[in-house]
């Protein structure tokens, strides 16, 4: 086990208190790729921000197996939007984790360059994020997180704002990178297909307040690709997850309209 | 590609605008030479150029221009540096913002030239008073723009920095400063322009040197050509400030060239 969430709850104390999460419990093993699915607004972002310690829980705890030390980041997060600093080049952005750690300029740029080249961004190394497409930006953000080599990689719907075709390619690329750099990953998505394709496990969340409804193992063989969708097992899991969140989605629609 | 290129050219320099300016000058020249408009109020451009040359050669323009430039440089430096620093602090700290916002909201709208008498009482009738008024007028735009730049910075950037383990100093130098740089620079530009305006105004009221003095003096002696010649210098100075800053901006913040039309 690499970390676990115990009775994690968070109520935002805005003018009108919002119970975002209540009693979230799960543990994650080293090297696992865990996908968390749930309808929009159910507290997924809140959950990963808690794990990243960008938020403090109102109740409960997150226990990491290894105590925090200065040499290694516990988490590195890939944000849905605006993850890259607009004022840094792609190279500087990808090397940011190493810069914070105090590596020399030459050293960190050399290592960042290797990662950048592998996803075909070499010729954009000295470009600024606004000169890149959305897909390329997310690639760079993911490379930054992998290069920082945290204990746990957190990804909050990293492909949600990309078009469907790009998303397919990006998923397969992510799986390739992950295979070459094995790492514990928590991957947030609202896309059930994506969760099945990527994850070893799917945690299904229900909303308001958010909590874990189900923990489903995905035992499909790896390496996986887009064609996985044709397997009957894929359909079975899809059905199972959809069945769990269908009501949630209906309810949230009813509330908002 | 071709369209992009065109946009880029017209944004900085347009042939049409140049042609229009030349035509306007020619019409003016002709109208003034033929007596269609009064030579006394609208001397022909050729005469203004002539006067520019004479005033440069007899040393009046260089002397007075230098006086104004020094006044603006000193004043603007004294205003923009603290304005920017204070703007960063206020953008950074909500508490400081809450304390100082009302004071700034109350003092900012006062035309700075209107507090010149007060400054005269405090700092005396010397060079210092003039510089101080220029400083005060440059202080506000620098402060307000910088503050806006800092506190409008998307919090996600601070989250990223924190997530990657960046400390306070790293966050300041790699996130806060560059992130608000476009606003800081536009504060500097506004500060300089306001400083120029106020410097000339102060010179009109009370000074022995400076372009404002030249303007006033040529009015009193009804040397209209000299009045125009001086205004040409003021205008060129203003343009030089803006062109120079645009250049500096492109150098310091190349990433925001495309997406911040506010800064042109
Ligand atoms: N800073 C905040 N203050 C108050 N409420 C918030 C804040 N952030 C999120 N929320 C609320 O918490 C709930 C969960 O949000 P979020 O974690 O972003 O959901 P998701 O990522 O699953 O779409 C939502 O109802 C949202 O409005
Ligand atoms: Mg979210």
Short mmCIF file of C-alpha atoms and ligand atoms in Angstrom, two decimals:
data_model
loop_
_atom_site.label_atom_id
_atom_site.label_comp_id
_atom_site.label_asym_id
_atom_site.label_seq_id
_atom_site.Cartn_x
_atom_site.Cartn_y
_atom_site.Cartn_z
CA UNK A 1 0.00 0.00 0.00
CA UNK A 2 1.31 3.42 -0.92
CA UNK A 3 -1.37 5.60 0.67
CA UNK A 4 -4.89 5.50 2.00
CA UNK A 5 -7.70 7.91 2.64
CA UNK A 6 -9.48 7.37 5.92
CA UNK A 7 -12.86 8.94 6.52
CA UNK A 8 -11.93 11.89 4.40
CA UNK A 9 -14.50 14.68 4.57
CA UNK A 10 -14.46 18.26 3.44
CA UNK A 11 -17.05 20.96 3.85
CA UNK A 12 -16.28 24.24 2.11
CA UNK A 13 -17.06 27.05 4.48
CA UNK A 14 -18.27 29.52 1.87
CA UNK A 15 -21.27 31.77 2.62
CA UNK A 16 -23.40 28.69 2.05
CA UNK A 17 -21.41 25.71 3.38
CA UNK A 18 -20.91 23.04 0.71
CA UNK A 19 -20.41 19.45 1.78
CA UNK A 20 -18.09 18.40 -1.01
CA UNK A 21 -16.90 15.07 0.36
CA UNK A 22 -18.05 12.82 3.14
CA UNK A 23 -16.32 9.79 4.58
CA UNK A 24 -14.20 8.82 1.63
CA UNK A 25 -12.28 5.62 2.27
CA UNK A 26 -9.92 3.80 -0.06
CA UNK A 27 -6.36 2.66 -0.30
CA UNK A 28 -4.02 2.45 -3.25
CA UNK A 29 -1.20 -0.02 -3.87
CA UNK A 30 2.12 0.96 -5.31
CA UNK A 31 2.12 0.89 -9.12
CA UNK A 32 -1.64 0.85 -9.46
CA UNK A 33 -3.48 2.89 -12.04
CA UNK A 34 -6.66 3.96 -10.27
CA UNK A 35 -9.42 5.77 -12.12
CA UNK A 36 -12.05 7.76 -10.31
CA UNK A 37 -15.28 8.37 -12.19
CA UNK A 38 -18.28 10.36 -11.15
CA UNK A 39 -20.69 12.96 -12.45
CA UNK A 40 -19.62 16.55 -12.72
CA UNK A 41 -19.63 18.37 -9.38
CA UNK A 42 -19.40 15.23 -7.23
CA UNK A 43 -16.12 16.28 -5.64
CA UNK A 44 -13.47 14.64 -7.83
CA UNK A 45 -11.26 17.72 -8.07
CA UNK A 46 -11.69 18.31 -4.37
CA UNK A 47 -10.54 14.77 -3.68
CA UNK A 48 -7.33 15.00 -5.71
CA UNK A 49 -6.55 18.41 -4.29
CA UNK A 50 -6.84 16.90 -0.83
CA UNK A 51 -4.44 14.14 -1.81
CA UNK A 52 -2.08 16.78 -3.22
CA UNK A 53 -2.41 18.69 0.05
CA UNK A 54 -3.66 21.76 -1.75
CA UNK A 55 -6.70 21.55 0.50
CA UNK A 56 -7.02 20.51 4.13
CA UNK A 57 -9.74 18.03 5.08
CA UNK A 58 -12.36 19.01 7.64
CA UNK A 59 -12.20 15.47 8.92
CA UNK A 60 -10.24 12.32 8.30
CA UNK A 61 -6.74 11.74 7.04
CA UNK A 62 -4.54 10.76 4.18
CA UNK A 63 -1.79 8.40 5.25
CA UNK A 64 1.21 7.93 3.05
CA UNK A 65 3.14 4.78 3.73
CA UNK A 66 6.45 6.61 3.37
CA UNK A 67 6.86 9.63 5.62
CA UNK A 68 7.39 12.82 3.60
CA UNK A 69 11.01 13.62 2.85
CA UNK A 70 12.71 16.43 1.02
CA UNK A 71 14.16 14.28 -1.70
CA UNK A 72 10.97 13.08 -3.28
CA UNK A 73 7.62 14.69 -3.98
CA UNK A 74 4.65 12.80 -2.63
CA UNK A 75 2.40 13.93 -5.43
CA UNK A 76 2.57 15.78 -8.71
CA UNK A 77 -0.64 16.91 -10.29
CA UNK A 78 -1.75 17.40 -13.88
CA UNK A 79 -4.50 20.00 -13.92
CA UNK A 80 -7.39 20.11 -16.32
CA UNK A 81 -6.72 23.67 -17.49
CA UNK A 82 -3.93 26.19 -17.28
CA UNK A 83 -1.47 23.73 -15.88
CA UNK A 84 1.50 25.17 -17.75
CA UNK A 85 2.97 28.54 -16.83
CA UNK A 86 2.36 30.84 -19.82
CA UNK A 87 5.60 32.73 -19.11
CA UNK A 88 7.85 29.69 -19.31
CA UNK A 89 8.88 27.86 -22.45
CA UNK A 90 7.83 24.24 -22.83
CA UNK A 91 11.32 23.21 -21.76
CA UNK A 92 11.27 25.38 -18.63
CA UNK A 93 7.79 24.16 -17.79
CA UNK A 94 8.68 20.50 -18.09
CA UNK A 95 11.86 21.07 -16.07
CA UNK A 96 10.05 23.01 -13.34
CA UNK A 97 9.94 20.15 -10.85
CA UNK A 98 13.68 19.65 -11.23
CA UNK A 99 14.28 23.39 -10.94
CA UNK A 100 12.47 23.46 -7.61
CA UNK A 101 14.55 20.53 -6.49
CA UNK A 102 17.66 22.57 -7.22
CA UNK A 103 19.17 20.76 -10.20
CA UNK A 104 21.55 22.76 -12.35
CA UNK A 105 20.12 24.37 -15.45
CA UNK A 106 22.10 22.19 -17.78
CA UNK A 107 21.24 19.03 -15.93
CA UNK A 108 17.52 19.64 -15.73
CA UNK A 109 17.21 20.84 -19.31
CA UNK A 110 19.00 17.78 -20.56
CA UNK A 111 16.66 15.49 -18.68
CA UNK A 112 13.58 17.46 -19.64
CA UNK A 113 14.64 17.43 -23.27
CA UNK A 114 14.72 13.64 -23.29
CA UNK A 115 11.09 13.54 -22.11
CA UNK A 116 10.00 16.26 -24.50
CA UNK A 117 11.59 14.52 -27.45
CA UNK A 118 9.86 11.28 -26.65
CA UNK A 119 6.42 12.77 -27.13
CA UNK A 120 7.47 14.57 -30.28
CA UNK A 121 7.62 18.05 -28.83
CA UNK A 122 11.33 18.61 -29.45
CA UNK A 123 10.83 21.34 -31.99
CA UNK A 124 8.54 23.19 -29.58
CA UNK A 125 10.92 23.06 -26.65
CA UNK A 126 11.50 26.80 -26.80
CA UNK A 127 7.93 27.76 -27.67
CA UNK A 128 5.53 29.23 -25.17
CA UNK A 129 2.34 27.36 -24.22
CA UNK A 130 0.05 29.71 -26.15
CA UNK A 131 1.83 28.67 -29.35
CA UNK A 132 0.86 25.03 -28.77
CA UNK A 133 -2.37 23.14 -29.36
CA UNK A 134 -4.36 21.99 -26.35
CA UNK A 135 -3.14 18.41 -26.85
CA UNK A 136 0.51 19.44 -26.95
CA UNK A 137 0.07 21.52 -23.82
CA UNK A 138 -1.35 18.58 -21.90
CA UNK A 139 1.45 16.37 -23.18
CA UNK A 140 3.95 18.80 -21.77
CA UNK A 141 2.08 19.01 -18.46
CA UNK A 142 2.07 15.22 -18.20
CA UNK A 143 5.77 15.05 -19.00
CA UNK A 144 6.45 17.60 -16.27
CA UNK A 145 4.65 15.41 -13.77
CA UNK A 146 6.41 12.21 -14.85
CA UNK A 147 9.81 13.92 -14.83
CA UNK A 148 9.26 15.16 -11.29
CA UNK A 149 9.02 11.49 -10.34
CA UNK A 150 6.53 11.76 -7.46
CA UNK A 151 5.33 8.82 -5.41
CA UNK A 152 1.83 9.33 -6.76
CA UNK A 153 0.82 10.98 -10.00
CA UNK A 154 -2.51 12.82 -9.85
CA UNK A 155 -4.40 13.64 -13.01
CA UNK A 156 -7.57 15.68 -12.93
CA UNK A 157 -9.44 15.12 -16.21
CA UNK A 158 -6.34 15.94 -18.22
CA UNK A 159 -7.96 15.26 -21.58
CA UNK A 160 -11.44 16.56 -20.88
CA UNK A 161 -11.04 19.70 -22.97
CA UNK A 162 -9.51 17.93 -25.98
CA UNK A 163 -11.42 16.72 -29.00
CA UNK A 164 -12.40 13.06 -29.17
CA UNK A 165 -9.75 12.02 -31.72
CA UNK A 166 -6.90 13.69 -29.90
CA UNK A 167 -8.13 12.14 -26.69
CA UNK A 168 -7.82 8.62 -28.13
CA UNK A 169 -4.21 9.22 -29.14
CA UNK A 170 -3.35 10.90 -25.86
CA UNK A 171 -4.70 7.99 -23.82
CA UNK A 172 -2.59 5.48 -25.69
CA UNK A 173 0.42 7.74 -25.35
CA UNK A 174 -0.18 8.03 -21.64
CA UNK A 175 -0.30 4.26 -21.33
CA UNK A 176 3.00 3.97 -23.23
CA UNK A 177 4.68 6.54 -21.00
CA UNK A 178 3.30 4.85 -17.93
CA UNK A 179 4.60 1.46 -19.05
CA UNK A 180 8.07 2.91 -19.52
CA UNK A 181 7.91 4.84 -16.24
CA UNK A 182 5.87 2.71 -13.86
CA UNK A 183 4.16 4.87 -11.31
CA UNK A 184 1.15 4.97 -9.05
CA UNK A 185 -1.53 7.02 -10.80
CA UNK A 186 -4.82 8.49 -9.63
CA UNK A 187 -6.72 9.47 -12.73
CA UNK A 188 -9.92 11.48 -12.55
CA UNK A 189 -12.39 11.32 -15.40
CA UNK A 190 -16.09 11.54 -16.09
CA UNK A 191 -15.65 9.31 -19.11
CA UNK A 192 -16.43 5.67 -18.28
CA UNK A 193 -14.73 4.33 -21.40
CA UNK A 194 -11.58 6.18 -20.56
CA UNK A 195 -11.62 4.79 -17.03
CA UNK A 196 -11.91 1.20 -18.27
CA UNK A 197 -9.25 1.67 -20.90
CA UNK A 198 -6.70 3.13 -18.49
CA UNK A 199 -7.38 1.78 -15.04
CA UNK A 200 -6.53 -1.28 -13.01
CA UNK A 201 -9.36 -0.20 -10.76
CA UNK A 202 -12.30 2.12 -11.03
CA UNK A 203 -13.64 3.98 -8.03
CA UNK A 204 -17.16 5.17 -8.73
CA UNK A 205 -18.20 8.30 -6.90
CA UNK A 206 -21.64 9.61 -6.08
CA UNK A 207 -22.21 13.24 -5.42
CA UNK A 208 -23.42 15.73 -2.82
CA UNK A 209 -21.67 14.99 -0.63
CA UNK A 210 -19.19 12.98 -2.65
CA UNK A 211 -18.35 9.50 -1.53
CA UNK A 212 -17.04 6.25 -3.03
CA UNK A 213 -19.94 4.08 -4.21
CA UNK A 214 -18.05 1.17 -5.68
CA UNK A 215 -14.58 -0.18 -6.24
CA UNK A 216 -14.39 -2.18 -9.47
CA UNK A 217 -11.37 -4.17 -10.62
CA UNK A 218 -10.57 -3.98 -14.34
CA UNK A 219 -8.85 -7.20 -15.22
CA UNK A 220 -8.52 -6.60 -18.94
CA UNK A 221 -5.11 -7.53 -20.35
CA UNK A 222 -2.38 -4.98 -20.98
CA UNK A 223 -1.05 -3.42 -23.14
CA UNK A 224 -4.40 -1.93 -23.97
CA UNK A 225 -5.54 0.12 -26.90
CA UNK A 226 -8.62 1.64 -28.42
CA UNK A 227 -9.68 -1.75 -29.84
CA UNK A 228 -10.33 -2.98 -26.31
CA UNK A 229 -13.84 -1.64 -26.71
CA UNK A 230 -14.80 -4.70 -28.74
CA UNK A 231 -14.30 -7.14 -25.87
CA UNK A 232 -17.44 -8.35 -24.08
CA UNK A 233 -15.73 -7.78 -20.74
CA UNK A 234 -15.40 -4.10 -21.62
CA UNK A 235 -19.14 -3.87 -22.16
CA UNK A 236 -19.87 -5.64 -18.91
CA UNK A 237 -17.83 -3.16 -16.90
CA UNK A 238 -19.27 -0.26 -18.82
CA UNK A 239 -22.79 -1.42 -17.97
CA UNK A 240 -21.90 -1.90 -14.35
CA UNK A 241 -20.42 1.59 -13.93
CA UNK A 242 -23.15 3.30 -15.90
CA UNK A 243 -25.76 1.57 -13.81
CA UNK A 244 -24.09 3.00 -10.69
CA UNK A 245 -23.96 6.59 -11.84
CA UNK A 246 -27.00 6.85 -14.07
CA UNK A 247 -29.23 7.90 -11.23
CA UNK A 248 -26.70 10.41 -9.98
CA UNK A 249 -26.55 12.08 -13.36
CA UNK A 250 -30.33 12.14 -13.68
CA UNK A 251 -30.64 13.64 -10.27
CA UNK A 252 -28.01 16.30 -10.86
CA UNK A 253 -29.82 17.26 -14.08
CA UNK A 254 -33.07 17.56 -12.22
CA UNK A 255 -31.50 19.76 -9.60
CA UNK A 256 -29.86 22.14 -12.03
CA UNK A 257 -32.80 22.63 -14.42
CA UNK B 1 -0.15 33.32 -43.29
CA UNK B 2 -0.48 36.29 -45.58
CA UNK B 3 -3.35 37.66 -43.54
CA UNK B 4 -1.42 37.21 -40.34
CA UNK B 5 1.46 39.17 -41.80
CA UNK B 6 -0.83 41.96 -42.85
CA UNK B 7 -2.35 42.26 -39.43
CA UNK B 8 1.05 42.39 -37.89
CA UNK B 9 2.20 45.18 -40.17
CA UNK B 10 -0.90 47.32 -39.86
CA UNK B 11 -0.84 47.06 -36.13
CA UNK B 12 2.44 48.91 -35.86
CA UNK B 13 2.63 50.95 -38.99
CA UNK B 14 0.14 51.54 -41.72
CA UNK B 15 0.86 53.00 -45.13
CA UNK B 16 -2.63 54.44 -45.26
CA UNK B 17 -2.10 56.36 -42.04
CA UNK B 18 1.21 57.72 -43.29
CA UNK B 19 -0.31 58.85 -46.59
CA UNK B 20 -3.12 60.55 -44.71
CA UNK B 21 -0.68 62.41 -42.47
CA UNK B 22 1.39 63.60 -45.43
CA UNK B 23 -1.71 64.77 -47.29
CA UNK B 24 -2.90 66.61 -44.21
CA UNK B 25 0.45 68.38 -43.87
CA UNK B 26 0.45 69.32 -47.57
CA UNK B 27 -3.07 70.74 -47.38
CA UNK B 28 -2.12 72.65 -44.26
CA UNK B 29 0.99 74.02 -45.97
CA UNK B 30 -0.96 75.12 -49.01
CA UNK B 31 -3.83 76.60 -47.02
CA UNK B 32 -1.47 78.54 -44.82
CA UNK B 33 0.76 79.74 -47.69
CA UNK B 34 -2.21 81.02 -49.70
CA UNK B 35 -3.68 82.74 -46.67
CA UNK B 36 -6.74 80.49 -46.65
CA UNK B 37 -6.14 79.91 -42.95
CA UNK B 38 -4.46 82.45 -40.72
CA UNK B 39 -0.68 82.19 -40.73
CA UNK B 40 -0.70 83.60 -37.23
CA UNK B 41 -2.54 80.67 -35.70
CA UNK B 42 -1.58 77.97 -38.19
CA UNK B 43 1.89 78.66 -39.51
CA UNK B 44 2.83 76.33 -42.37
CA UNK B 45 4.60 73.10 -41.42
CA UNK B 46 7.68 74.23 -43.34
CA UNK B 47 7.98 77.26 -41.05
CA UNK B 48 7.58 75.04 -37.99
CA UNK B 49 10.37 72.78 -39.21
CA UNK B 50 12.50 75.85 -39.82
CA UNK B 51 11.84 77.02 -36.27
CA UNK B 52 12.63 73.56 -34.91
CA UNK B 53 16.04 73.75 -36.56
CA UNK B 54 16.76 77.27 -35.33
CA UNK B 55 15.69 76.48 -31.78
CA UNK B 56 17.83 73.37 -31.79
CA UNK B 57 20.86 75.23 -33.07
CA UNK B 58 20.55 78.13 -30.64
CA UNK B 59 20.41 75.58 -27.82
CA UNK B 60 17.00 76.40 -26.43
CA UNK B 61 15.29 73.17 -27.40
CA UNK B 62 18.12 70.90 -26.16
CA UNK B 63 18.35 72.73 -22.83
CA UNK B 64 14.65 72.75 -22.08
CA UNK B 65 14.12 69.22 -23.38
CA UNK B 66 16.91 68.00 -21.12
CA UNK B 67 15.32 69.74 -18.14
CA UNK B 68 11.98 68.06 -18.82
CA UNK B 69 13.54 64.66 -19.47
CA UNK B 70 15.48 64.78 -16.21
CA UNK B 71 12.41 65.90 -14.28
CA UNK B 72 10.32 63.08 -15.76
CA UNK B 73 13.01 60.45 -15.29
CA UNK B 74 13.58 61.31 -11.66
CA UNK B 75 9.92 61.78 -10.86
CA UNK B 76 8.74 58.69 -12.66
CA UNK B 77 11.46 56.59 -11.05
CA UNK B 78 10.46 57.89 -7.63
CA UNK B 79 6.83 57.09 -8.40
CA UNK B 80 6.93 53.85 -10.34
CA UNK B 81 9.39 51.93 -8.19
CA UNK B 82 7.48 52.32 -4.91
CA UNK B 83 4.17 52.09 -6.79
CA UNK B 84 5.13 48.74 -8.25
CA UNK B 85 6.52 47.38 -5.00
CA UNK B 86 3.49 48.49 -3.07
CA UNK B 87 1.25 47.13 -5.80
CA UNK B 88 2.84 43.71 -5.46
CA UNK B 89 2.35 43.77 -1.69
CA UNK B 90 -1.26 44.85 -2.01
CA UNK B 91 -1.97 42.30 -4.69
CA UNK B 92 -0.38 39.64 -2.54
CA UNK B 93 -2.00 40.45 0.77
CA UNK B 94 -5.71 40.70 1.05
CA UNK B 95 -5.40 42.47 4.37
CA UNK B 96 -3.20 45.24 2.97
CA UNK B 97 -5.67 45.60 0.14
CA UNK B 98 -8.55 45.99 2.52
CA UNK B 99 -6.70 48.62 4.53
CA UNK B 100 -5.39 50.72 1.67
CA UNK B 101 -8.06 50.34 -0.99
CA UNK B 102 -10.29 53.13 0.39
CA UNK B 103 -7.38 55.55 0.73
CA UNK B 104 -6.32 54.90 -2.82
CA UNK B 105 -9.86 55.11 -4.12
CA UNK B 106 -10.14 58.50 -2.44
CA UNK B 107 -6.81 59.98 -3.48
CA UNK B 108 -6.43 58.53 -6.94
CA UNK B 109 -9.12 60.62 -8.68
CA UNK B 110 -7.63 63.94 -7.52
CA UNK B 111 -5.94 65.54 -10.52
CA UNK B 112 -2.34 65.50 -9.42
CA UNK B 113 -1.73 68.98 -10.70
CA UNK B 114 -4.27 70.18 -8.14
CA UNK B 115 -2.09 69.08 -5.26
CA UNK B 116 0.91 70.95 -6.64
CA UNK B 117 0.29 73.95 -4.33
CA UNK B 118 0.22 71.62 -1.36
CA UNK B 119 3.46 70.02 -2.48
CA UNK B 120 4.95 73.49 -2.89
CA UNK B 121 4.10 74.29 0.72
CA UNK B 122 5.69 71.08 1.95
CA UNK B 123 8.74 70.82 -0.31
CA UNK B 124 9.35 74.48 -1.16
CA UNK B 125 9.54 76.29 -4.45
CA UNK B 126 12.39 74.27 -5.87
CA UNK B 127 13.05 71.45 -8.25
CA UNK B 128 12.06 68.89 -5.63
CA UNK B 129 8.40 69.92 -5.62
CA UNK B 130 8.11 69.43 -9.36
CA UNK B 131 9.72 66.03 -9.21
CA UNK B 132 7.48 65.02 -6.31
CA UNK B 133 4.28 65.89 -8.19
CA UNK B 134 5.46 63.89 -11.17
CA UNK B 135 6.29 61.02 -8.83
CA UNK B 136 2.86 61.09 -7.21
CA UNK B 137 1.14 61.09 -10.58
CA UNK B 138 3.20 58.12 -11.79
CA UNK B 139 2.75 56.26 -8.51
CA UNK B 140 -0.96 55.57 -8.88
CA UNK B 141 -1.11 53.91 -12.29
CA UNK B 142 1.91 51.78 -11.38
CA UNK B 143 0.33 50.76 -8.09
CA UNK B 144 -3.13 50.03 -9.42
CA UNK B 145 -2.00 48.08 -12.47
CA UNK B 146 0.51 46.02 -10.55
CA UNK B 147 -1.99 45.23 -7.83
CA UNK B 148 -4.55 44.13 -10.41
CA UNK B 149 -1.93 42.01 -12.16
CA UNK B 150 -0.98 40.20 -8.99
CA UNK B 151 -4.38 39.49 -7.57
CA UNK B 152 -5.92 38.54 -10.89
CA UNK B 153 -3.30 35.89 -11.43
CA UNK B 154 -5.06 32.51 -11.74
CA UNK B 155 -4.70 30.70 -8.38
CA UNK B 156 -3.98 27.48 -10.27
CA UNK B 157 -0.43 28.74 -10.93
CA UNK B 158 0.21 29.03 -7.21
CA UNK B 159 -1.25 25.56 -6.75
CA UNK B 160 1.10 24.15 -9.37
CA UNK B 161 4.08 25.84 -7.73
CA UNK B 162 3.08 24.60 -4.30
CA UNK B 163 2.39 21.12 -5.62
CA UNK B 164 5.90 20.90 -7.06
CA UNK B 165 7.32 21.96 -3.73
CA UNK B 166 8.26 25.54 -4.58
CA UNK B 167 8.98 27.72 -1.55
CA UNK B 168 8.09 31.36 -1.09
CA UNK B 169 11.05 32.76 -2.95
CA UNK B 170 10.70 30.41 -5.91
CA UNK B 171 7.00 31.14 -6.08
CA UNK B 172 7.69 34.86 -6.00
CA UNK B 173 10.37 34.89 -8.69
CA UNK B 174 8.97 32.23 -11.00
CA UNK B 175 5.23 32.68 -10.63
CA UNK B 176 4.12 35.94 -9.08
CA UNK B 177 6.58 38.29 -10.77
CA UNK B 178 6.49 36.92 -14.32
CA UNK B 179 2.76 36.27 -14.05
CA UNK B 180 2.01 39.89 -13.26
CA UNK B 181 4.74 41.35 -15.45
CA UNK B 182 2.40 42.33 -18.30
CA UNK B 183 0.32 44.39 -15.88
CA UNK B 184 3.41 45.78 -14.18
CA UNK B 185 4.71 46.95 -17.53
CA UNK B 186 1.43 48.52 -18.54
CA UNK B 187 1.46 50.32 -15.17
CA UNK B 188 4.91 51.61 -16.03
CA UNK B 189 3.72 52.81 -19.41
CA UNK B 190 0.71 54.60 -17.96
CA UNK B 191 2.89 56.04 -15.19
CA UNK B 192 5.32 57.46 -17.73
CA UNK B 193 2.57 58.97 -19.84
CA UNK B 194 0.87 60.54 -16.85
CA UNK B 195 4.28 61.70 -15.64
CA UNK B 196 4.94 63.42 -18.95
CA UNK B 197 1.59 65.18 -18.85
CA UNK B 198 1.98 66.36 -15.29
CA UNK B 199 5.60 67.43 -15.79
CA UNK B 200 4.63 69.72 -18.67
CA UNK B 201 1.67 71.06 -16.69
CA UNK B 202 3.85 71.82 -13.69
CA UNK B 203 6.32 73.60 -15.92
CA UNK B 204 3.53 75.75 -17.32
CA UNK B 205 2.72 76.89 -13.81
CA UNK B 206 6.09 77.34 -12.24
CA UNK B 207 9.50 76.63 -13.64
CA UNK B 208 12.43 78.33 -15.29
CA UNK B 209 13.34 75.48 -17.57
CA UNK B 210 11.48 72.74 -19.38
CA UNK B 211 9.30 72.32 -22.43
CA UNK B 212 6.28 73.61 -20.52
CA UNK B 213 8.14 76.87 -19.97
CA UNK B 214 8.87 77.13 -23.66
CA UNK B 215 5.22 76.59 -24.47
CA UNK B 216 4.13 79.27 -22.04
CA UNK B 217 6.81 81.71 -23.06
CA UNK B 218 6.10 81.40 -26.77
CA UNK B 219 2.44 82.01 -26.08
CA UNK B 220 3.13 85.12 -24.04
CA UNK B 221 5.38 86.52 -26.75
CA UNK B 222 3.04 85.25 -29.45
CA UNK B 223 5.73 83.29 -31.24
CA UNK B 224 3.35 80.74 -32.58
CA UNK B 225 5.98 78.88 -34.62
CA UNK B 226 7.94 78.24 -31.45
CA UNK B 227 4.82 77.06 -29.70
CA UNK B 228 4.24 74.50 -32.45
CA UNK B 229 7.88 73.47 -32.54
CA UNK B 230 7.84 72.79 -28.80
CA UNK B 231 4.63 70.79 -29.05
CA UNK B 232 6.24 68.70 -31.77
CA UNK B 233 9.06 67.86 -29.37
CA UNK B 234 6.58 66.93 -26.62
CA UNK B 235 4.70 64.70 -29.03
CA UNK B 236 7.88 63.00 -30.22
CA UNK B 237 8.88 62.44 -26.61
CA UNK B 238 5.55 60.81 -25.84
CA UNK B 239 5.81 58.58 -28.88
CA UNK B 240 9.39 57.62 -28.06
CA UNK B 241 8.30 56.57 -24.58
CA UNK B 242 5.59 54.34 -25.97
CA UNK B 243 7.64 52.82 -28.77
CA UNK B 244 10.51 52.19 -26.36
CA UNK B 245 8.23 50.53 -23.85
CA UNK B 246 6.60 48.40 -26.48
CA UNK B 247 10.02 47.19 -27.49
CA UNK B 248 10.96 46.54 -23.86
CA UNK B 249 7.67 44.74 -23.35
CA UNK B 250 8.26 42.39 -26.27
CA UNK B 251 11.68 41.66 -24.83
CA UNK B 252 10.65 41.07 -21.24
CA UNK B 253 7.32 39.33 -21.80
CA UNK B 254 7.48 37.63 -25.19
CA UNK B 255 4.81 35.14 -24.16
CA UNK B 256 2.11 37.75 -23.78
CA UNK B 257 2.53 39.40 -27.18
CA UNK B 258 -0.39 37.54 -28.61
CA UNK B 259 -2.86 37.48 -25.81
CA UNK B 260 -2.79 40.82 -24.10
CA UNK B 261 -4.16 43.55 -26.33
CA UNK B 262 -4.35 45.82 -23.30
CA UNK B 263 -0.64 46.39 -23.33
CA UNK B 264 -0.21 47.91 -26.78
N1 LIG C 1 -13.61 26.64 -3.16
C1 LIG C 1 -14.87 26.17 -3.10
N2 LIG C 1 -15.79 26.78 -2.32
C2 LIG C 1 -17.06 26.33 -2.24
N3 LIG C 1 -17.52 25.27 -2.91
C3 LIG C 1 -16.66 24.60 -3.72
C4 LIG C 1 -15.29 25.03 -3.86
N4 LIG C 1 -14.68 24.19 -4.74
C5 LIG C 1 -15.62 23.28 -5.10
N5 LIG C 1 -16.80 23.53 -4.50
C6 LIG C 1 -18.05 22.73 -4.63
O1 LIG C 1 -17.75 21.41 -4.25
C7 LIG C 1 -18.40 20.49 -5.10
C8 LIG C 1 -17.40 19.56 -5.73
O2 LIG C 1 -16.58 20.28 -6.64
P1 LIG C 1 -15.44 19.58 -7.50
O3 LIG C 1 -14.54 18.83 -6.60
O4 LIG C 1 -14.80 20.64 -8.33
O5 LIG C 1 -16.28 18.60 -8.43
P2 LIG C 1 -15.83 17.79 -9.73
O6 LIG C 1 -14.36 17.96 -9.90
O7 LIG C 1 -16.23 16.37 -9.46
O8 LIG C 1 -16.61 18.34 -10.88
C9 LIG C 1 -19.16 21.30 -6.13
O9 LIG C 1 -20.50 21.37 -5.70
C10 LIG C 1 -18.52 22.65 -6.07
O10 LIG C 1 -19.43 23.65 -6.37
MG1 LIG C 2 -13.29 18.77 -11.55
#
